[in-house]
Coordinates of C-alpha atoms in Angstrom, one line a residue:
M1 CA -29.6 -32.8 47.9
I2 CA -31.4 -30.3 46.7
L3 CA -28.4 -27.6 46.7
L4 CA -26.8 -30.0 44.9
L5 CA -29.2 -30.2 41.7
P6 CA -28.3 -26.9 41.3
K7 CA -24.2 -28.1 41.0
I8 CA -24.9 -30.6 39.2
H9 CA -26.9 -29.4 36.2
I10 CA -24.4 -26.3 35.6
L11 CA -22.1 -29.3 35.8
A12 CA -23.1 -31.1 33.1
V13 CA -24.0 -27.6 31.1
C14 CA -19.4 -27.1 31.3
V15 CA -19.2 -30.6 30.0
L16 CA -21.5 -30.0 27.6
C17 CA -20.3 -26.8 26.2
H18 CA -16.6 -28.2 26.3
V19 CA -17.4 -31.9 24.4
S20 CA -19.1 -29.2 21.6
N21 CA -16.0 -26.0 21.6
C22 CA -13.5 -29.1 21.3
A23 CA -15.4 -30.6 18.2
A24 CA -16.1 -27.4 16.6
A25 CA -12.7 -26.8 17.2
S26 CA -11.2 -30.0 15.6
S27 CA -14.1 -29.5 12.8
S28 CA -11.8 -26.3 11.8
S29 CA -8.7 -26.4 11.4
Y30 CA -5.4 -24.1 11.7
S31 CA -1.7 -24.1 11.1
E32 CA 1.8 -22.1 11.5
H33 CA 5.2 -22.5 9.6
L34 CA 8.2 -20.7 9.7
D35 CA 10.2 -20.5 7.0
L36 CA 14.2 -19.3 8.1
T37 CA 16.4 -19.4 4.5
P38 CA 20.3 -16.8 4.9
L39 CA 20.7 -15.1 1.7
P40 CA 24.3 -13.6 0.2
R41 CA 25.1 -11.4 1.8
N42 CA 24.2 -11.8 5.5
N43 CA 20.6 -11.2 4.6
L44 CA 17.9 -14.4 6.2
L45 CA 14.6 -14.1 4.4
A46 CA 11.8 -15.0 6.8
S47 CA 8.9 -17.0 5.7
F48 CA 5.4 -16.8 7.7
N49 CA 2.9 -18.7 6.7
F50 CA -0.9 -19.3 8.3
E51 CA -3.6 -21.0 6.4
V52 CA -7.7 -21.3 8.4
Y53 CA -10.0 -24.0 7.0
S54 CA -13.7 -23.3 7.6
D55 CA -16.4 -26.0 9.6
P56 CA -16.8 -27.7 5.8
A57 CA -20.4 -28.1 7.6
A58 CA -21.0 -25.3 5.9
E59 CA -19.4 -22.2 7.6
N60 CA -19.7 -18.9 7.6
G61 CA -22.7 -18.7 5.0
F62 CA -21.0 -19.7 1.6
R63 CA -22.9 -23.0 0.5
N64 CA -22.8 -24.3 -3.0
D65 CA -26.2 -25.6 -3.3
G66 CA -28.5 -21.8 -2.3
Q67 CA -29.9 -23.4 0.3
L68 CA -30.5 -20.4 3.5
F69 CA -28.2 -21.8 6.9
W70 CA -27.5 -20.4 10.4
A71 CA -23.8 -18.3 9.3
H72 CA -22.0 -19.8 11.4
Y73 CA -17.5 -18.5 12.7
G74 CA -14.5 -20.3 14.4
L75 CA -11.6 -19.9 13.4
F76 CA -11.7 -18.1 10.4
P77 CA -12.2 -14.4 11.0
R78 CA -16.1 -12.7 10.9
S79 CA -14.5 -9.3 9.5
V80 CA -13.1 -10.8 6.8
G81 CA -16.4 -13.7 6.2
Q82 CA -19.5 -11.0 6.0
I83 CA -17.3 -7.6 3.6
V84 CA -16.7 -11.2 1.0
Q85 CA -20.1 -12.2 1.7
S86 CA -22.1 -8.6 1.5
T87 CA -20.5 -7.7 -1.7
H88 CA -20.3 -11.1 -3.7
T89 CA -17.1 -11.9 -3.4
H90 CA -15.5 -15.4 -5.0
E91 CA -11.8 -14.8 -4.8
L92 CA -10.0 -12.1 -2.9
H93 CA -5.7 -11.4 -3.1
L94 CA -5.2 -8.9 -0.8
R95 CA -1.0 -7.8 -1.8
F96 CA 1.0 -4.5 1.0
T97 CA 4.3 -5.1 -0.1
Q98 CA 7.1 -2.9 0.4
G99 CA 11.5 -3.0 -0.8
W100 CA 12.6 -3.9 -3.5
W101 CA 14.0 -8.1 -4.6
D102 CA 16.9 -8.3 -5.7
A103 CA 16.8 -10.9 -8.5
E104 CA 20.4 -11.2 -9.1
E105 CA 21.3 -11.8 -5.4
W106 CA 18.7 -14.0 -4.4
G107 CA 17.4 -15.6 -6.9
L108 CA 13.8 -16.3 -7.3
L109 CA 11.0 -15.0 -5.6
P110 CA 9.1 -16.4 -2.3
H111 CA 6.5 -19.1 -3.8
N112 CA 7.3 -18.6 -6.9
G113 CA 5.9 -14.6 -6.6
K114 CA 2.7 -16.3 -6.3
Y115 CA 2.3 -14.3 -3.1
A116 CA 4.0 -11.7 -3.9
G117 CA 2.7 -8.0 -5.0
G118 CA 4.2 -4.8 -6.5
S119 CA 4.5 -1.7 -4.9
G120 CA 2.2 -0.3 -2.1
V121 CA -1.1 -1.9 -2.3
E122 CA -2.4 -4.4 -5.3
V123 CA -5.9 -6.4 -5.1
W124 CA -8.4 -7.8 -7.4
A125 CA -10.9 -10.4 -7.1
W126 CA -13.0 -12.2 -8.3
I127 CA -16.7 -11.5 -8.2
A128 CA -20.6 -12.8 -8.7
G129 CA -23.3 -10.3 -10.6
E130 CA -25.6 -10.0 -13.0
S131 CA -24.6 -7.4 -15.3
D132 CA -21.2 -5.4 -15.6
T133 CA -21.9 -2.7 -13.7
Q134 CA -23.6 -5.1 -10.8
A135 CA -19.8 -6.3 -10.6
E136 CA -19.1 -3.0 -10.4
N137 CA -21.1 -1.5 -7.7
R138 CA -19.7 -5.2 -5.6
W139 CA -15.9 -3.8 -6.1
Y140 CA -16.6 -1.0 -5.4
E141 CA -18.1 -1.7 -2.2
L142 CA -15.2 -4.3 -1.6
V143 CA -12.3 -2.4 -1.8
N144 CA -13.9 0.7 0.5
G145 CA -14.4 -2.1 3.3
L146 CA -10.9 -3.7 3.0
S147 CA -9.5 -0.3 3.1
G148 CA -11.8 -0.1 6.9
L149 CA -10.8 -3.5 7.7
F150 CA -6.9 -2.3 6.8
C151 CA -6.0 0.6 7.4
A152 CA -5.1 1.4 3.8
S153 CA -6.3 4.2 0.8
L154 CA -7.6 1.7 -1.0
N155 CA -10.8 3.6 -0.9
F156 CA -9.0 5.5 -3.0
V157 CA -9.7 2.6 -6.0
D158 CA -11.6 4.0 -8.4
S159 CA -12.9 4.1 -11.6
T160 CA -9.6 5.5 -13.3
R161 CA -7.6 3.0 -10.9
T162 CA -9.1 -0.5 -11.8
T163 CA -8.5 -2.6 -14.6
P164 CA -11.4 -5.4 -16.0
N165 CA -10.5 -8.6 -16.7
P166 CA -7.1 -8.9 -17.6
I167 CA -6.1 -12.2 -18.9
S168 CA -2.8 -12.6 -16.8
F169 CA -4.5 -13.9 -13.8
R170 CA -5.8 -17.3 -13.4
P171 CA -8.7 -18.3 -10.5
D172 CA -6.9 -21.0 -7.6
S173 CA -10.0 -22.2 -7.4
N174 CA -12.2 -24.3 -9.8
M175 CA -15.1 -21.3 -10.7
R176 CA -17.8 -23.8 -11.5
S177 CA -17.5 -27.0 -8.7
S178 CA -16.4 -23.7 -6.5
F179 CA -19.8 -21.2 -7.4
L180 CA -20.7 -20.3 -3.9
S181 CA -24.3 -18.6 -3.8
Y182 CA -24.7 -16.2 -1.4
P183 CA -27.5 -17.2 1.8
G184 CA -30.4 -13.8 1.5
S185 CA -29.2 -12.0 -1.8
G186 CA -32.5 -13.5 -3.4
E187 CA -29.5 -14.4 -6.5
N188 CA -29.0 -18.1 -8.1
N189 CA -25.7 -17.6 -8.7
T190 CA -24.9 -20.9 -10.3
A191 CA -27.6 -20.5 -13.4
S192 CA -27.8 -16.3 -14.2
S193 CA -24.9 -15.0 -12.7
D194 CA -21.4 -14.5 -13.6
L195 CA -18.3 -14.1 -12.5
H196 CA -15.6 -10.3 -13.6
L197 CA -12.4 -9.6 -12.5
Y198 CA -11.1 -6.5 -10.9
H199 CA -8.0 -6.0 -10.3
G200 CA -7.0 -1.5 -8.8
S201 CA -3.6 -1.4 -7.5
L202 CA -2.0 1.9 -5.4
P203 CA 1.7 2.2 -5.7
R204 CA 2.2 4.9 -3.5
E205 CA 0.8 4.0 -1.1
T206 CA 2.7 3.9 2.4
V207 CA 3.0 0.1 4.1
C208 CA 3.5 0.2 7.7
T209 CA 2.3 -0.9 11.4
E210 CA -1.2 0.6 10.2
N211 CA -1.9 -2.4 8.1
L212 CA 0.3 -5.0 10.8
T213 CA -2.2 -4.8 12.8
P214 CA -5.6 -5.6 11.7
F215 CA -3.4 -8.3 9.9
L216 CA -2.6 -9.9 12.9
K217 CA -6.0 -9.2 13.8
L218 CA -7.1 -12.3 11.8
L219 CA -5.2 -14.5 13.2
P220 CA -6.4 -16.8 15.7
C221 CA -4.1 -15.7 18.4
K222 CA -3.6 -12.7 17.1
G223 CA -0.3 -12.7 16.9
R224 CA 0.0 -13.0 21.5
A225 CA 1.2 -16.7 20.5
G226 CA 2.9 -18.4 18.2
I227 CA 5.2 -17.9 15.3
S228 CA 3.3 -14.5 14.5
S229 CA 5.0 -12.7 18.1
L230 CA 7.5 -12.4 16.0
L231 CA 6.2 -9.7 12.8
D232 CA 6.5 -6.5 15.3
G233 CA 7.3 -3.3 12.9
H234 CA 9.6 -2.0 14.5
R235 CA 11.3 -4.9 12.8
I236 CA 9.8 -5.8 10.1
F237 CA 9.6 -2.9 8.7
D238 CA 13.3 -2.1 8.6
S239 CA 13.6 -4.7 6.2
K240 CA 15.2 -4.7 2.9
W241 CA 12.3 -6.3 0.8
Q242 CA 8.5 -7.3 2.9
S243 CA 5.2 -8.7 1.6
M244 CA 2.2 -9.0 3.0
A245 CA -0.2 -11.4 1.7
L246 CA -3.7 -12.6 1.9
D247 CA -6.1 -15.0 -0.2
F248 CA -9.5 -15.6 0.5
V249 CA -10.3 -19.0 -1.5
P250 CA -13.3 -21.0 -1.7
I251 CA -12.9 -25.1 -1.8
C252 CA -15.8 -26.7 -3.0
D253 CA -17.5 -30.4 -3.1
P254 CA -21.1 -31.6 -4.1
D255 CA -20.9 -34.2 -1.2
S256 CA -20.5 -31.3 1.5
G257 CA -20.3 -28.2 1.0
C258 CA -17.8 -25.6 1.0
R259 CA -14.6 -24.6 3.2
L260 CA -12.9 -22.0 3.1
H261 CA -9.4 -21.2 3.1
M262 CA -7.5 -18.1 4.2
T263 CA -3.5 -17.5 3.8
Q264 CA -1.8 -15.3 5.5
K265 CA 2.0 -14.9 4.0
V266 CA 5.1 -12.9 5.8
D267 CA 7.9 -12.3 4.0
V268 CA 10.4 -10.6 4.9
V269 CA 14.1 -9.5 3.7
L270 CA 16.5 -9.3 7.4
D271 CA 20.6 -7.4 8.0
V272 CA 21.6 -9.3 9.8
Q273 CA 24.2 -7.3 10.3
R274 CA 21.9 -4.0 10.9
S275 CA 19.7 -5.9 12.7
L276 CA 23.1 -7.4 15.6
Q277 CA 24.2 -3.9 15.0
R278 CA 20.7 -2.0 16.6
Q279 CA 20.3 -4.5 19.0
H280 CA 23.9 -4.3 20.9
S281 CA 24.7 -0.3 19.5
P282 CA 21.1 1.8 19.4
I283 CA 24.0 4.8 18.7
P284 CA 25.7 3.2 15.8
H285 CA 29.4 3.7 15.5
P286 CA 32.2 3.0 13.6
P287 CA 33.7 -0.9 15.2
P288 CA 36.7 -1.8 16.7
T289 CA 39.6 -2.6 15.0
E290 CA 39.8 -5.8 16.3
E291 CA 36.6 -6.5 15.6
L292 CA 36.9 -5.3 12.2
Q293 CA 37.0 -8.0 9.2
C294 CA 40.3 -7.3 6.2
D295 CA 40.0 -8.1 3.3
R296 CA 43.7 -9.7 2.6
S297 CA 43.1 -10.5 -0.7
K298 CA 43.6 -6.8 -0.7
P299 CA 48.0 -6.2 -1.7
Y300 CA 48.4 -3.7 0.7
H301 CA 46.8 -4.8 3.5
S302 CA 49.5 -5.1 6.8
E303 CA 48.9 -4.9 11.2
S304 CA 47.5 -1.2 10.0
I305 CA 46.6 -1.3 7.0
C306 CA 42.9 -2.9 6.8
F307 CA 40.3 -3.2 4.2
P308 CA 36.5 -4.0 5.4
L309 CA 35.0 -7.4 4.7
P310 CA 31.7 -5.4 2.2
S311 CA 30.1 -8.5 4.9
P312 CA 31.8 -11.2 7.9
E313 CA 32.3 -13.8 6.9
V314 CA 32.4 -15.3 11.0
V315 CA 28.6 -14.2 12.2
D316 CA 26.6 -15.9 15.6
W317 CA 23.7 -14.9 15.8
K318 CA 20.5 -16.0 17.4
L319 CA 16.6 -16.1 16.7
S320 CA 15.8 -13.8 18.9
D321 CA 18.5 -11.2 18.7
I322 CA 17.0 -10.9 15.4
F323 CA 13.0 -10.1 15.2
G324 CA 13.5 -9.0 19.4
L325 CA 11.6 -11.6 21.3
K326 CA 11.8 -14.9 21.2
I327 CA 9.1 -16.6 20.5
K328 CA 6.3 -17.6 22.5
S329 CA 5.1 -21.3 23.1
S330 CA 3.0 -22.3 20.1
C331 CA -1.6 -20.8 19.6
L332 CA -3.2 -24.2 19.5
V333 CA -6.8 -23.0 19.5
D334 CA -7.9 -25.1 22.0
Q335 CA -5.2 -27.1 24.8
T336 CA -7.7 -28.9 26.5
C337 CA -8.9 -30.9 23.5
E338 CA -7.6 -33.9 22.9
N339 CA -7.5 -33.8 18.8
E340 CA -5.9 -30.7 18.4
A341 CA -6.1 -29.3 15.1
S342 CA -3.4 -26.6 14.7
S343 CA 0.1 -27.1 13.0
S344 CA 2.9 -24.7 14.5
S345 CA 6.8 -25.2 13.1
V346 CA 10.0 -23.3 12.0
C347 CA 12.3 -25.3 9.4
T348 CA 15.2 -23.8 8.2
H349 CA 16.6 -24.0 5.2
I350 CA 20.7 -23.5 5.4
T351 CA 24.7 -25.7 4.0
P352 CA 26.4 -27.5 5.6
A353 CA 29.0 -25.2 6.5
W354 CA 25.8 -23.9 9.8
R355 CA 25.3 -25.0 12.6
L356 CA 22.5 -24.6 14.8
S357 CA 21.0 -25.5 18.2
R358 CA 18.8 -25.4 20.5
E359 CA 18.3 -22.8 23.6
D360 CA 19.3 -25.2 26.4
G361 CA 22.7 -26.1 24.4
T362 CA 21.5 -28.9 22.2
V363 CA 23.2 -29.0 18.7
V364 CA 20.4 -30.5 15.7
S365 CA 22.8 -31.4 13.3
S366 CA 26.9 -30.9 12.8
T367 CA 25.2 -31.2 8.5
P368 CA 21.6 -30.0 8.4
S369 CA 20.2 -29.3 5.0
N370 CA 16.2 -28.7 6.5
A371 CA 15.7 -29.1 9.7
C372 CA 12.6 -28.2 11.0
F373 CA 11.2 -28.0 14.5
S374 CA 8.0 -28.8 16.3
L375 CA 7.1 -25.8 19.1
H376 CA 4.1 -27.1 20.9
D377 CA 6.9 -28.7 24.2
S378 CA 7.9 -25.7 24.4
N379 CA 6.6 -22.5 26.3
E380 CA 9.4 -20.1 24.4
F381 CA 11.4 -21.3 21.3
D382 CA 14.5 -19.8 20.2
L383 CA 17.5 -20.9 17.6
F384 CA 20.8 -20.8 17.3
F385 CA 23.0 -19.5 14.3
S386 CA 26.2 -19.5 14.0
T387 CA 29.3 -20.3 11.3
A388 CA 32.6 -20.0 10.0
N389 CA 31.7 -18.7 6.3
S390 CA 28.1 -16.6 5.7
T391 CA 28.8 -16.8 1.9
S392 CA 27.9 -20.2 2.0
V393 CA 24.3 -20.4 1.3
S394 CA 21.4 -23.1 -0.4
Q395 CA 22.3 -22.7 -3.8
N396 CA 19.1 -20.5 -5.2
D397 CA 17.0 -21.2 -8.4
Q398 CA 17.8 -19.0 -11.1
P399 CA 14.7 -17.0 -12.2
P400 CA 13.5 -17.6 -16.1
V401 CA 13.4 -14.2 -17.0
Y402 CA 14.1 -10.4 -16.5
I403 CA 13.0 -7.6 -16.1
Q404 CA 13.5 -4.3 -16.1
R405 CA 11.7 -0.2 -16.6
S406 CA 12.3 2.7 -17.4
M407 CA 11.0 6.1 -18.5
T408 CA 12.5 7.7 -21.5
G409 CA 12.6 11.2 -22.8
R410 CA 12.6 14.8 -21.7
G411 CA 10.9 17.6 -21.3
Q412 CA 7.3 18.9 -19.5
Q413 CA 5.1 17.3 -22.8
N414 CA 5.9 14.1 -24.1
G415 CA 7.8 11.8 -22.7
G416 CA 8.5 7.4 -23.2
I417 CA 8.6 4.4 -21.7
Q418 CA 11.0 1.3 -22.2
T419 CA 10.8 -2.2 -21.1
I420 CA 13.6 -4.2 -21.8
I421 CA 13.3 -8.6 -20.5
Y422 CA 16.1 -10.9 -21.2
N423 CA 15.4 -14.8 -21.4
P424 CA 18.3 -15.9 -19.1
S425 CA 18.2 -19.7 -20.7
M426 CA 19.9 -21.6 -23.3
T427 CA 18.1 -23.9 -24.6
D428 CA 14.4 -22.9 -24.0
S429 CA 12.0 -19.9 -25.1
V430 CA 9.9 -18.9 -23.1
S431 CA 6.1 -17.3 -22.8
L432 CA 4.5 -14.6 -21.5
I433 CA 2.0 -12.2 -20.6
Y434 CA 3.0 -8.7 -20.0
L435 CA 0.4 -5.8 -19.0
E436 CA 1.1 -2.3 -18.3
S437 CA -2.3 -0.1 -16.8
L438 CA -1.2 3.6 -16.9
P439 CA -3.1 5.8 -15.5
W440 CA -5.4 8.8 -17.3
Y441 CA -3.0 10.7 -17.5
M442 CA -0.8 9.4 -19.9
K443 CA -1.9 9.1 -23.5
P444 CA 0.8 6.2 -25.0
Y445 CA 0.3 6.3 -28.6
I446 CA 0.7 2.6 -29.8
H447 CA 1.3 2.3 -33.3
T448 CA 4.9 3.8 -32.0
M449 CA 5.7 0.9 -30.5
V450 CA 8.6 -1.1 -31.4
A451 CA 9.6 -4.0 -30.1
T452 CA 13.4 -5.1 -30.4
L453 CA 15.2 -8.2 -29.7
S454 CA 19.5 -8.7 -30.2
S455 CA 21.0 -11.0 -27.8
A456 CA 22.6 -11.1 -24.6
D457 CA 26.6 -9.1 -25.2
S458 CA 25.5 -7.6 -28.7
A459 CA 23.8 -4.5 -28.8
P460 CA 19.2 -4.1 -30.0
P461 CA 19.2 -3.6 -34.8
A462 CA 18.6 -0.1 -35.2
S463 CA 15.7 -0.5 -37.5
P464 CA 13.6 -3.3 -36.4
S465 CA 11.4 -5.1 -38.9
T466 CA 7.7 -5.8 -38.9
S467 CA 8.1 -9.5 -38.9
L468 CA 9.8 -9.8 -36.0
E469 CA 7.7 -7.7 -34.1
Q470 CA 4.6 -9.8 -35.3
E471 CA 6.8 -13.0 -34.3
V472 CA 7.7 -12.2 -30.6
I473 CA 3.9 -10.4 -29.8
K474 CA 2.0 -13.2 -30.5
R475 CA -1.8 -11.5 -29.0
T476 CA -2.2 -7.5 -27.9
L477 CA -5.0 -7.0 -25.8
Y478 CA -5.4 -2.8 -25.8
R479 CA -8.5 -1.1 -24.2
P480 CA -7.4 3.1 -24.9
F481 CA -8.3 5.3 -21.6
L482 CA -10.8 8.0 -21.2
E483 CA -10.0 11.5 -19.7
R484 CA -11.0 11.2 -16.2
V485 CA -13.5 8.0 -16.7
R486 CA -10.7 5.6 -16.4
G487 CA -6.8 4.7 -17.2
T488 CA -5.3 2.3 -20.3
Y489 CA -5.6 -1.1 -20.7
L490 CA -2.2 -2.3 -22.0
E491 CA -1.0 -6.5 -22.3
L492 CA 0.8 -8.7 -24.5
K493 CA 1.7 -12.2 -25.3
L494 CA 4.8 -12.3 -26.0
E495 CA 7.2 -15.4 -26.9
V496 CA 11.7 -14.9 -25.8
P497 CA 13.9 -16.5 -27.6
P498 CA 16.6 -18.6 -25.7
E499 CA 19.3 -16.0 -24.5
S500 CA 17.3 -13.1 -26.0
R501 CA 17.0 -9.6 -25.1
L502 CA 13.7 -8.1 -26.3
T503 CA 13.1 -4.4 -25.8
L504 CA 9.4 -2.6 -25.7
S505 CA 9.1 0.9 -26.2
Y506 CA 6.5 3.9 -27.6
D507 CA 5.7 7.3 -26.8
F508 CA 3.3 8.8 -25.0
D509 CA 2.2 12.4 -24.1
K510 CA 1.7 14.4 -20.4
T511 CA -1.4 15.7 -19.6
L512 CA -2.3 19.3 -17.6
L513 CA -4.5 18.8 -15.1
Y514 CA -6.8 21.7 -12.3
L515 CA -5.7 23.5 -9.4
A516 CA -7.8 20.7 -7.5
E517 CA -6.2 17.3 -8.8
Y518 CA -2.8 18.0 -8.0
P519 CA -1.2 15.7 -4.4
P520 CA 0.5 18.1 -2.1
D521 CA 3.8 17.7 -3.1
A522 CA 2.9 17.1 -6.5
N523 CA 6.8 18.3 -7.2
R524 CA 7.7 15.1 -6.5
G525 CA 6.0 13.9 -9.1
F526 CA 3.1 10.3 -9.2
D527 CA 4.1 6.9 -9.3
V528 CA 2.6 4.6 -12.1
P529 CA 1.9 1.1 -10.9
P530 CA 3.8 -1.4 -11.8
G531 CA 4.2 -3.6 -14.8
I532 CA 3.1 -7.1 -14.2
L533 CA 4.9 -10.2 -16.1
T534 CA 3.7 -14.0 -16.1
V535 CA 6.0 -17.3 -17.4
L536 CA 3.7 -19.8 -19.3
T537 CA 4.4 -23.2 -18.9
K538 CA 2.7 -25.8 -21.7
G539 CA 2.4 -28.9 -20.2
A540 CA 2.9 -32.6 -21.7
D541 CA -1.3 -32.7 -21.4
G542 CA -0.8 -30.2 -23.4
N543 CA -2.5 -27.0 -20.3
I544 CA -1.3 -23.9 -20.0
S545 CA -0.1 -22.8 -16.4
Y546 CA 1.6 -19.4 -15.0
T547 CA 4.9 -20.8 -12.9
Y548 CA 5.7 -17.4 -11.7
A549 CA 4.6 -13.6 -11.6
L550 CA 7.6 -11.0 -11.3
R551 CA 6.4 -6.7 -11.0
T552 CA 9.2 -4.7 -11.8
S553 CA 9.2 -1.4 -9.8
S554 CA 6.8 1.5 -10.2
L555 CA 8.1 4.9 -12.0
L556 CA 7.8 7.9 -11.0
L557 CA 6.3 10.3 -13.7
S558 CA 6.7 14.3 -14.0
L559 CA 3.7 15.8 -14.5
P560 CA 3.6 19.8 -16.0
T561 CA 3.1 21.0 -12.3
P562 CA 2.5 25.2 -12.4
D563 CA 3.5 27.4 -9.1
F564 CA 0.6 26.8 -6.9
S565 CA 2.3 30.6 -4.9
M566 CA -0.2 32.5 -7.9
P567 CA -3.4 31.9 -6.6
Y568 CA -2.4 33.5 -3.4
N569 CA -0.5 36.6 -5.3
V570 CA -4.1 36.4 -8.1
I571 CA -5.9 37.2 -4.7
I572 CA -3.9 39.3 -3.0
L573 CA -4.4 41.8 -6.7
T574 CA -7.1 41.3 -6.7
S575 CA -8.5 42.3 -3.2
T576 CA -6.3 45.5 -4.1
V577 CA -7.9 46.5 -6.5
M578 CA -11.3 46.0 -5.6
A579 CA -10.7 48.0 -2.1
L580 CA -9.3 50.9 -4.2
A581 CA -12.3 50.6 -6.5
F582 CA -14.9 50.8 -3.5
G583 CA -13.0 53.4 -1.8
T584 CA -13.4 55.2 -4.7
V585 CA -17.0 54.7 -5.2
Y586 CA -17.7 54.9 -2.9
N587 CA -16.1 58.3 -1.8
I588 CA -18.0 59.6 -5.0
L589 CA -21.2 59.2 -4.0
V590 CA -21.6 59.9 0.0
R591 CA -19.7 62.0 0.3
R592 CA -20.0 66.0 -0.8
F593 CA -17.6 68.5 -2.4
V594 CA -18.2 72.5 -1.2
Y595 CA -15.6 75.3 -1.3
E596 CA -13.6 76.6 1.5
D597 CA -14.7 80.4 1.1
D598 CA -18.3 78.6 2.2
L599 CA -17.1 76.5 5.2
G600 CA -16.8 79.8 7.0
E601 CA -13.3 80.6 9.9
H602 CA -11.8 76.4 10.9
T603 CA -11.3 76.8 14.0
P604 CA -8.9 74.3 15.6
L605 CA -11.0 71.7 18.3
L606 CA -8.9 71.5 20.9
Q607 CA -10.6 75.7 20.8
R608 CA -13.8 74.5 19.8
I609 CA -13.5 72.2 22.7
K610 CA -12.5 75.4 24.9
Q611 CA -15.8 77.1 23.3
R612 CA -17.9 74.5 24.0
I613 CA -16.7 73.8 28.0
R614 CA -16.6 78.0 28.4
A615 CA -20.3 78.8 27.2
R616 CA -21.7 75.9 29.2
F617 CA -20.3 77.4 32.3
V618 CA -21.6 81.3 31.1
K619 CA -25.0 80.0 30.8
Q620 CA -25.2 78.3 33.9
K621 CA -24.1 82.0 35.8
T622 CA -26.8 83.6 33.4
P623 CA -30.6 84.8 34.6
A624 CA -32.8 83.4 33.2
G625 CA -34.3 87.4 31.5
S626 CA -30.3 87.8 30.4
N627 CA -30.5 84.9 28.3
K628 CA -32.8 86.0 25.9
S629 CA -31.1 89.7 25.0
G630 CA -27.8 87.8 24.4
K631 CA -29.5 85.3 22.5
V632 CA -30.9 88.0 20.6
K633 CA -27.5 89.7 20.2
E634 CA -26.0 86.7 19.2
R635 CA -28.6 86.1 16.1
T636 CA -27.9 90.1 15.7
D637 CA -24.1 89.8 15.0
A638 CA -24.7 86.5 12.8
E639 CA -27.2 88.4 11.1
D640 CA -24.4 91.3 10.8
R641 CA -21.8 89.2 10.1
G642 CA -24.1 87.8 6.3
R643 CA -24.7 91.6 5.7
D644 CA -21.2 91.9 5.6
K645 CA -20.5 88.6 3.4
K646 CA -23.4 89.6 0.9
T647 CA -21.4 92.9 0.2

């Protein structure tokens, strides 16, 4: 009986720990969802959505009343929580984007562009600070922490790549009611601090597996189970377009305190035929004749002549063929708890021309439009897609606006930028905010900005009027550059009439950089961050909301580039001149010049050596007395030769 007491105590402790763990799991929540949407030309849009809500009892050390308490991390990643806590970050938005979104073929951006960024890496955040200097220092501390966490070059976001307080961004939370206080900071943020918005981008950054791996490590299952198990770097980065997003937003309530909400999204457009070809034949080779799908509308079509279709209409593939593996069950935080707070599902958005079936052969429906599957009741999950008409896809809405930006001019001294904004609507005008952040080595002339307006099917007028610019450009925010300190900030509020095309253009000068400021591949050019276009919509209550956002493509700027072999040539030439000068001066100072006659009779080196050896042997054989007389004789002979020379 005495021996059983320790076991009973251990069992009681285990039961209490189990109950507390279940309570902790139920207090915080995690959900994951996957949306699959076929696109034209046999492309597939896969949208991964992961959401984590922290404990409403002020988990992670955040409260809105400024009180201190014991910080505890459950499902919410501690690495992100500590960074935002130490830097007093109120909201954080991070984007990794690569590729080009074809708006004319694919329609609207996923989530109306809210979670899409420009090419490379883009980050913006609201940071609390009593002064601009304090908030800016915390911003640099934040980007340095994110740089180490996500293996990115965000530490290069300095003052030249930072734009403060642009109006193109709005917070997702209520700034006053959700104002966070940070324990141990010694500040009462709600009373004395203000929120400062900072935005930075690195268009040159290449998104790769090094960024995806730490992105998955933030998830509860860390990419080993659930829909995140499909995120293989070899498949994701072989796509036409992909975007990774991370948003940190607090949701505070006066009664229950703050609840942290972190959203992670991965949107990727995959080429189905390319993925299938790589799955079945890693080495590319032409398809057999019997597998060719020909365009029978061509007049020269026959049994021996085939014009292949750009994309086959009859397709048959499964989810594991596209991503390389099946979904490994669901990401259950704790399967032993009865009230599981996580959810996992897969949804498809297809037309009746498609046929869906499960891995066991069960047909979902002959005419599904929005079929969803739960992953709680299966160990592995796979879906089969088949259709005889792959061109039948769900119609995506048309974007409210199109934009394109290009570089103009020629030469290495100056250039220009032209931006074309097109409103396809035939009835409604569109209100926009256009943001451009230019590097300091581009010196724009705002007085050269020209705004021209034309209809969709006509050329722009040759001479724009001032009244037209005032009608289209409602507001201009401009901050000039400071050389090697900050870049140019230009933000315009525009109004584009229905079915019209607005063209904005201005000139700029190029700067000659120092030698150390050029990158290793300077002849490739310098990347200019993409422009950000935000669509504004006025509601019935008069409030203005940001309904759609998109980015232009980044530009490649060619600056005057010196010949980098010249420093090497200068070093070699200088070293040669210095060696010649030093050698000449040294010879003049050290060497002694005499007449040849003063040197006496010249004896070859070999003969002198023989004479010395012979004299040594003679010295050993000659007695002491004779040696003395010999020395006297030699001295006498030397004196005689000296007299002869004098005479």
